[in-house]
């Protein structure tokens, strides 16, 4: 059935529910170039302003899935579970998590992206390991899942191409922030990927996409409903992103910290979230009663990490790149650290060269920010709070500008409003 794009736009502009046939047509016609960018921009703005109900969001997601290929892991000997994070600063959890879950016989097909803006990308982090390769064919991915049990690689262009086109358009038309659109975008890729179970890490706070808890909760609920309706066992954790995760933000810096976690050490918050997400993934894949923390402590997760990295050409024992220059940010007074703002630190890491402004920009493997304190710590004037790393020292000044107001020291004893790391859990 064919429609007039203007009629679909007008229907949503006037607050009506779009029919299944209208949604199927408009998503398909846009992907084929029959509906123009300016028409789709008007429609996505109407959706942002007037919303979509559960049936419309589910249909929109299905139409985006139908625009490309669907992967099928039913031939694997193990169940599959994946994790998706809505993105944050210092969020390196995928790195220790995928091999940790694989230890227990659940395969992790983690299709990831590169970073854009202030949040880092998993592939950029792993590419700081000498030799590691992000692009795998579907056959290579299947073989690695069977043999190693975990793969982190680049999502192929064939997965939900409608979303790829639509996301670029939303990015430049002020329509990214629509909850139905974000939920459909994320879930179309995850459902097309074919995972049996999915755990969503929905970040909330200054360094996250969703700054406030109510919107984060609504996004999480919408995605859990979409996954559940599509037959994927889906759970969401709402987790804090007001301060960076762990003590590093930047590609090789985060790999180093992830390896510390896999060696049984590492910052407490990174360990806590890795273990919480692993438990959820394993429970959703039918392995609820395993001792996840033991596999970090006794080296089994580290063994799985080495196999995963080496299967993709990486040298797991290689020295990681370090930036050519460093500068420290010192405490200006005695007191209690009350704020280490995730957004400010993410922007600083980005400006130091850890992230990119345009898709085609290169990133610096060694660039980023290292934290020497956490909110609640008592510090003395002159004590190092942060180390800034970059290959290009002319970037230090702009990075320091990003930190203004983002690092706060109050008189000693000032109470610090630290939220729990895992704020809420939503299940289908
Ligand atoms: N990530 C996605 O994949 N899509 C969105 O719309 C937002 C974040």
Coordinates of C-alpha atoms and ligand atoms in Angstrom, one line a residue:
X1 CA 0.0 0.0 0.0
X2 CA 1.3 3.5 -0.8
X3 CA 0.5 6.7 1.1
X4 CA 1.2 10.4 0.6
X5 CA 4.0 11.4 3.0
X6 CA 2.2 14.7 3.8
X7 CA -0.9 12.8 5.0
X8 CA 1.2 10.8 7.4
X9 CA 2.9 14.0 8.7
X10 CA -0.4 15.8 9.1
X11 CA -1.9 12.8 11.0
X12 CA 0.9 12.9 13.6
X13 CA 1.0 16.7 13.7
X14 CA -2.8 16.6 14.6
X15 CA -2.2 14.0 17.4
X16 CA -3.6 10.9 15.7
X17 CA -2.3 7.4 16.1
X18 CA -0.5 6.2 12.9
X19 CA -1.8 3.0 11.4
X20 CA 0.4 -0.1 11.0
X21 CA 0.3 0.4 7.2
X22 CA 1.3 4.1 7.4
X23 CA 4.3 3.2 9.7
X24 CA 5.4 0.3 7.5
X25 CA 5.2 2.4 4.4
X26 CA 6.9 5.5 5.7
X27 CA 9.9 3.7 7.2
X28 CA 10.4 1.6 4.1
X29 CA 9.9 4.5 1.7
X30 CA 12.3 6.7 3.7
X31 CA 15.0 3.9 3.6
X32 CA 14.5 3.7 -0.2
X33 CA 14.8 7.5 -0.6
X34 CA 11.1 7.8 -1.7
X35 CA 10.2 9.9 1.4
X36 CA 12.6 13.0 1.4
X37 CA 14.7 14.0 4.4
X38 CA 12.7 17.2 4.9
X39 CA 9.5 15.1 5.1
X40 CA 11.0 12.6 7.6
X41 CA 12.3 15.6 9.7
X42 CA 8.8 17.0 9.9
X43 CA 7.4 13.6 10.9
X44 CA 10.1 13.0 13.6
X45 CA 9.5 16.4 15.0
X46 CA 5.7 15.7 15.1
X47 CA 6.5 12.4 16.9
X48 CA 8.8 14.2 19.3
X49 CA 6.0 16.7 20.2
X50 CA 3.0 14.4 20.2
X51 CA 4.5 11.0 21.1
X52 CA 3.6 7.5 20.0
X53 CA 1.7 4.9 21.9
X54 CA 2.9 1.4 22.7
X55 CA 1.4 -0.1 19.5
X56 CA 3.0 2.6 17.3
X57 CA 6.4 2.2 18.9
X58 CA 6.3 -1.6 18.5
X59 CA 5.3 -1.2 14.8
X60 CA 7.9 1.4 14.1
X61 CA 10.6 -0.8 15.7
X62 CA 9.4 -3.8 13.6
X63 CA 9.5 -1.7 10.4
X64 CA 13.1 -0.7 11.2
X65 CA 14.1 -4.3 11.9
X66 CA 12.5 -5.3 8.5
X67 CA 14.6 -2.8 6.7
X68 CA 17.7 -5.0 7.0
X69 CA 19.0 -8.5 7.9
X70 CA 18.3 -10.4 11.1
X71 CA 21.0 -12.5 12.7
X72 CA 20.1 -15.9 14.0
X73 CA 22.1 -17.6 16.9
X74 CA 19.7 -20.6 17.2
X75 CA 22.5 -22.8 15.8
X76 CA 24.8 -22.1 18.7
X77 CA 25.2 -24.7 21.4
X78 CA 24.9 -22.0 24.1
X79 CA 22.1 -19.5 25.0
X80 CA 22.9 -15.8 24.2
X81 CA 22.7 -12.7 26.3
X82 CA 23.7 -9.2 25.4
X83 CA 24.0 -5.9 27.3
X84 CA 23.3 -2.4 26.0
X85 CA 24.3 0.8 27.8
X86 CA 22.8 4.1 26.8
X87 CA 26.3 5.6 27.2
X88 CA 28.2 7.3 29.8
X89 CA 31.7 8.6 30.8
X90 CA 34.2 6.0 31.8
X91 CA 31.7 3.3 30.9
X92 CA 34.1 0.4 30.1
X93 CA 31.8 -2.3 31.6
X94 CA 31.4 -4.2 28.4
X95 CA 35.1 -5.1 28.4
X96 CA 35.2 -7.2 31.6
X97 CA 31.5 -8.1 31.4
X98 CA 31.5 -10.0 28.0
X99 CA 34.3 -12.5 29.0
X100 CA 32.9 -12.8 32.6
X101 CA 29.5 -14.0 31.3
X102 CA 31.1 -16.3 28.7
X103 CA 32.8 -18.2 31.6
X104 CA 29.4 -19.6 32.6
X105 CA 28.5 -21.0 29.1
X106 CA 26.4 -18.1 27.9
X107 CA 27.5 -16.5 24.6
X108 CA 27.7 -12.7 24.4
X109 CA 27.3 -11.3 20.9
X110 CA 28.2 -7.7 21.6
X111 CA 27.7 -5.5 18.5
X112 CA 29.2 -2.1 19.4
X113 CA 29.8 1.3 18.0
X114 CA 32.4 4.1 18.1
X115 CA 32.1 7.1 20.3
X116 CA 30.6 10.4 19.2
X117 CA 30.6 13.4 21.5
X118 CA 31.5 13.1 25.2
X119 CA 30.8 9.4 25.7
X120 CA 33.4 6.9 24.6
X121 CA 32.9 4.0 22.2
X122 CA 33.7 0.4 23.1
X123 CA 35.4 -0.2 19.7
X124 CA 37.6 2.8 20.1
X125 CA 38.7 1.5 23.5
X126 CA 39.5 -2.0 22.2
X127 CA 41.3 -0.6 19.1
X128 CA 44.0 0.7 21.5
X129 CA 45.1 -3.0 21.9
X130 CA 47.8 -3.6 19.3
X131 CA 46.4 -5.8 16.4
X132 CA 42.8 -6.0 17.6
X133 CA 40.3 -5.8 14.8
X134 CA 36.7 -4.6 15.1
X135 CA 35.3 -5.8 11.7
X136 CA 34.2 -9.5 11.6
X137 CA 32.1 -11.3 9.0
X138 CA 29.0 -13.0 10.3
X139 CA 30.7 -16.4 9.9
X140 CA 33.7 -15.2 11.9
X141 CA 31.4 -13.9 14.6
X142 CA 29.5 -17.2 14.8
X143 CA 32.8 -19.2 15.0
X144 CA 34.1 -17.0 17.8
X145 CA 30.9 -17.3 19.7
X146 CA 31.0 -21.1 19.5
X147 CA 34.7 -21.3 20.4
X148 CA 35.3 -18.5 22.9
X149 CA 31.8 -17.5 23.9
X150 CA 32.2 -13.8 23.6
X151 CA 32.7 -11.4 20.8
X152 CA 32.7 -7.6 20.7
X153 CA 32.7 -6.3 17.1
X154 CA 31.4 -3.6 14.8
X155 CA 27.7 -3.9 13.9
X156 CA 27.4 -4.6 10.2
X157 CA 25.8 -2.1 7.8
X158 CA 23.0 -4.6 7.1
X159 CA 21.5 -4.4 10.6
X160 CA 18.5 -2.0 10.7
X161 CA 19.7 0.4 7.9
X162 CA 16.5 2.5 8.4
X163 CA 17.8 3.4 11.9
X164 CA 21.2 4.3 10.5
X165 CA 19.7 6.8 8.1
X166 CA 17.1 8.1 10.6
X167 CA 19.6 8.5 13.4
X168 CA 21.8 10.8 11.3
X169 CA 18.7 12.8 10.4
X170 CA 17.6 13.1 14.0
X171 CA 21.1 14.2 15.0
X172 CA 20.9 17.3 12.9
X173 CA 17.2 18.2 13.3
X174 CA 16.9 18.4 17.1
X175 CA 14.8 15.2 17.3
X176 CA 17.2 12.8 19.1
X177 CA 15.5 13.3 22.5
X178 CA 12.2 11.6 21.6
X179 CA 11.8 8.6 24.0
X180 CA 9.8 6.5 21.4
X181 CA 12.5 7.2 18.8
X182 CA 15.4 6.4 21.1
X183 CA 13.7 3.2 22.3
X184 CA 12.9 2.1 18.7
X185 CA 16.4 2.9 17.5
X186 CA 18.2 0.9 20.2
X187 CA 15.8 -2.0 20.3
X188 CA 15.5 -2.4 16.5
X189 CA 19.3 -3.1 16.4
X190 CA 19.2 -5.4 19.5
X191 CA 16.3 -7.4 18.3
X192 CA 17.7 -7.7 14.7
X193 CA 21.0 -8.9 16.3
X194 CA 19.0 -11.9 17.5
X195 CA 20.1 -12.2 21.2
X196 CA 18.0 -14.4 23.4
X197 CA 18.3 -12.2 26.5
X198 CA 19.1 -8.5 26.8
X199 CA 20.1 -6.4 29.8
X200 CA 19.8 -2.6 29.4
X201 CA 22.0 -0.3 31.4
X202 CA 20.0 2.9 31.3
X203 CA 22.3 5.7 32.6
X204 CA 20.9 8.7 34.4
X205 CA 22.7 11.9 35.4
X206 CA 24.8 14.7 34.0
X207 CA 27.1 12.4 31.9
X208 CA 24.1 10.5 30.4
X209 CA 21.7 11.0 27.7
X210 CA 18.8 11.1 30.2
X211 CA 19.6 13.7 32.9
X212 CA 16.5 13.1 35.0
X213 CA 15.2 9.9 36.6
X214 CA 11.6 10.0 35.4
X215 CA 12.6 10.2 31.7
X216 CA 15.2 7.5 32.2
X217 CA 12.6 5.3 33.8
X218 CA 10.2 5.9 31.0
X219 CA 12.9 5.0 28.4
X220 CA 13.8 1.9 30.3
X221 CA 10.1 0.8 30.5
X222 CA 9.5 1.4 26.9
X223 CA 12.6 -0.6 25.8
X224 CA 11.7 -3.5 28.2
X225 CA 8.2 -3.6 26.7
X226 CA 9.6 -3.7 23.2
X227 CA 12.1 -6.4 24.0
X228 CA 9.5 -8.5 25.8
X229 CA 6.9 -8.1 23.1
X230 CA 9.5 -9.3 20.6
X231 CA 10.2 -12.5 22.6
X232 CA 13.6 -11.3 24.0
X233 CA 13.9 -11.7 27.8
X234 CA 14.7 -8.1 28.7
X235 CA 15.6 -6.4 32.0
X236 CA 16.8 -2.8 32.6
X237 CA 18.9 -1.4 35.4
X238 CA 18.8 2.4 35.9
X239 CA 22.4 3.3 37.0
X240 CA 24.0 6.5 38.1
X241 CA 26.0 8.6 35.7
X242 CA 26.5 11.8 37.6
X243 CA 30.2 11.0 38.2
X244 CA 32.4 8.9 35.9
X245 CA 32.5 5.1 36.3
X246 CA 35.8 4.1 37.8
X247 CA 39.0 6.2 37.8
X248 CA 39.6 6.6 34.0
X249 CA 37.9 8.1 30.9
X250 CA 39.8 7.5 27.7
X251 CA 40.5 4.6 25.4
X252 CA 43.7 2.8 26.5
X253 CA 43.3 4.2 30.1
X254 CA 39.9 2.3 30.3
X255 CA 41.3 -0.9 28.8
X256 CA 44.0 -0.8 31.5
X257 CA 41.4 -0.4 34.2
X258 CA 39.2 -3.2 32.8
X259 CA 42.2 -5.5 32.9
X260 CA 42.7 -4.6 36.6
X261 CA 39.0 -5.7 37.2
X262 CA 39.6 -8.9 35.3
X263 CA 42.7 -9.5 37.5
X264 CA 40.5 -9.4 40.6
X265 CA 41.2 -5.7 41.4
X266 CA 40.0 -2.4 40.0
X267 CA 37.7 0.3 41.3
X268 CA 34.8 -0.8 43.5
X269 CA 32.1 0.8 41.3
X270 CA 33.3 -0.8 38.1
X271 CA 33.4 -4.2 39.9
X272 CA 29.9 -3.7 41.4
X273 CA 28.3 -2.8 38.1
X274 CA 30.1 -5.5 36.2
X275 CA 28.9 -8.1 38.7
X276 CA 25.4 -6.7 38.8
X277 CA 25.0 -6.8 35.0
X278 CA 26.6 -10.2 34.7
X279 CA 24.1 -11.6 37.3
X280 CA 21.2 -10.1 35.3
X281 CA 22.5 -11.5 32.0
X282 CA 23.1 -14.9 33.4
X283 CA 19.7 -15.1 35.1
X284 CA 18.0 -13.9 32.0
X285 CA 19.8 -16.6 30.0
X286 CA 18.7 -19.3 32.5
X287 CA 21.9 -19.5 34.7
X288 CA 20.7 -17.7 37.9
X289 CA 22.8 -19.5 40.6
X290 CA 26.4 -19.0 39.7
X291 CA 29.2 -17.3 41.6
X292 CA 30.0 -14.4 39.3
X293 CA 32.5 -12.6 41.6
X294 CA 34.6 -15.8 42.0
X295 CA 35.3 -15.9 38.3
X296 CA 36.9 -12.4 38.5
X297 CA 38.9 -13.4 41.6
X298 CA 40.2 -16.8 40.3
X299 CA 41.3 -15.7 36.8
X300 CA 38.7 -17.5 34.7
X301 CA 37.3 -14.2 33.4
X302 CA 40.8 -13.1 32.5
X303 CA 41.5 -16.3 30.6
X304 CA 38.2 -15.7 28.6
X305 CA 39.3 -12.1 28.0
X306 CA 42.7 -13.2 26.5
X307 CA 41.0 -15.7 24.3
X308 CA 38.4 -13.1 23.1
X309 CA 41.1 -10.5 22.3
X310 CA 43.4 -12.9 20.6
X311 CA 40.6 -14.4 18.5
X312 CA 40.3 -10.9 16.9
X313 CA 44.1 -10.5 16.3
X314 CA 44.8 -8.5 19.5
X315 CA 47.9 -9.0 21.6
X316 CA 46.4 -9.3 25.1
X317 CA 49.9 -9.1 26.7
X318 CA 51.1 -6.0 24.8
X319 CA 51.9 -2.7 26.5
X320 CA 49.1 -0.3 25.9
X321 CA 49.7 3.1 24.3
X322 CA 50.3 6.0 26.6
X323 CA 49.9 9.7 25.8
X324 CA 53.0 11.7 25.1
X325 CA 52.1 14.5 27.6
X326 CA 50.4 14.7 31.0
X327 CA 49.3 17.6 33.2
X328 CA 47.8 17.5 36.7
X329 CA 44.8 19.3 38.1
X330 CA 45.4 20.1 41.7
X331 CA 43.0 20.7 44.6
X332 CA 42.8 24.4 45.2
X333 CA 41.9 24.1 48.8
X334 CA 41.6 21.7 51.7
X335 CA 38.2 20.1 51.9
X336 CA 35.7 17.4 50.8
X337 CA 35.3 16.6 47.1
X338 CA 31.6 17.1 46.5
X339 CA 31.4 17.0 42.7
X340 CA 33.4 15.3 40.0
X341 CA 30.9 15.9 37.2
X342 CA 30.7 13.2 34.6
X343 CA 29.7 15.5 31.8
X344 CA 32.6 17.9 32.5
X345 CA 35.1 15.1 32.7
X346 CA 33.7 13.5 29.5
X347 CA 34.1 16.8 27.6
X348 CA 37.6 17.2 29.0
X349 CA 38.6 13.7 27.8
X350 CA 37.0 14.3 24.5
X351 CA 38.9 17.6 24.0
X352 CA 42.2 15.9 25.0
X353 CA 41.7 13.6 21.9
X354 CA 39.9 10.6 23.4
X355 CA 36.7 11.2 21.4
X356 CA 35.7 12.6 18.0
X357 CA 33.5 15.4 16.8
X358 CA 32.8 13.9 13.4
X359 CA 32.4 10.2 12.5
X360 CA 35.5 10.2 10.4
X361 CA 37.9 11.8 12.9
X362 CA 40.7 9.7 14.4
X363 CA 41.0 9.3 18.2
X364 CA 44.1 9.2 20.3
X365 CA 44.5 5.9 22.1
X366 CA 46.4 7.3 25.1
X367 CA 44.3 10.5 25.6
X368 CA 41.9 11.0 28.5
X369 CA 41.4 11.8 32.2
X370 CA 42.6 9.8 35.2
X371 CA 40.8 10.5 38.5
X372 CA 42.7 10.4 41.8
X373 CA 39.7 11.2 44.0
X374 CA 36.0 10.4 44.2
X375 CA 33.1 12.4 45.6
X376 CA 33.3 12.2 49.4
X377 CA 37.1 12.0 49.6
X378 CA 38.9 14.5 51.9
X379 CA 41.8 16.3 50.1
X380 CA 44.5 18.8 50.9
X381 CA 45.3 21.9 48.8
X382 CA 47.9 21.0 46.1
X383 CA 47.0 17.3 46.1
X384 CA 46.5 15.9 42.5
X385 CA 42.8 15.4 41.7
X386 CA 43.1 14.5 38.0
X387 CA 45.8 13.8 35.5
X388 CA 45.1 14.9 31.9
X389 CA 46.7 12.8 29.1
X390 CA 47.2 13.8 25.5
X391 CA 49.6 13.6 22.5
X392 CA 48.8 17.2 21.6
X393 CA 49.6 19.6 24.6
X394 CA 47.8 22.5 22.9
X395 CA 44.6 20.7 24.0
X396 CA 45.2 21.1 27.7
X397 CA 43.8 24.6 27.9
X398 CA 40.4 23.7 26.4
X399 CA 40.2 20.6 28.5
X400 CA 40.8 22.7 31.7
X401 CA 38.0 25.0 30.6
X402 CA 35.6 22.1 30.4
X403 CA 36.4 21.3 34.0
X404 CA 35.4 24.7 35.4
X405 CA 32.5 24.1 37.8
X406 CA 32.8 20.4 37.3
X407 CA 35.2 19.8 40.2
X408 CA 34.0 21.1 43.5
X409 CA 35.7 21.1 46.9
X410 CA 33.6 22.2 49.8
X411 CA 34.6 22.7 53.5
X412 CA 35.6 19.4 55.1
X413 CA 32.6 17.5 56.4
X414 CA 30.1 18.9 53.9
X415 CA 27.6 16.1 53.2
X416 CA 27.9 14.6 49.7
X417 CA 24.7 13.5 48.0
X418 CA 26.0 10.3 46.5
X419 CA 23.3 8.1 44.8
X420 CA 23.5 4.4 44.9
X421 CA 25.1 3.1 41.7
X422 CA 22.1 0.8 40.8
X423 CA 19.1 3.1 41.3
X424 CA 16.3 0.8 40.0
X425 CA 15.5 -2.4 38.1
X426 CA 12.7 -2.8 35.6
X427 CA 11.6 -6.2 34.3
X428 CA 9.1 -7.2 31.6
Ligands
LIG1 N1 21.5 5.3 20.8 C1 20.9 4.8 19.7 O1 21.3 3.7 19.2 N2 19.9 5.4 19.2 C2 19.4 6.6 19.8 O2 18.4 7.1 19.3 C3 20.0 7.1 20.9 C4 21.1 6.4 21.4

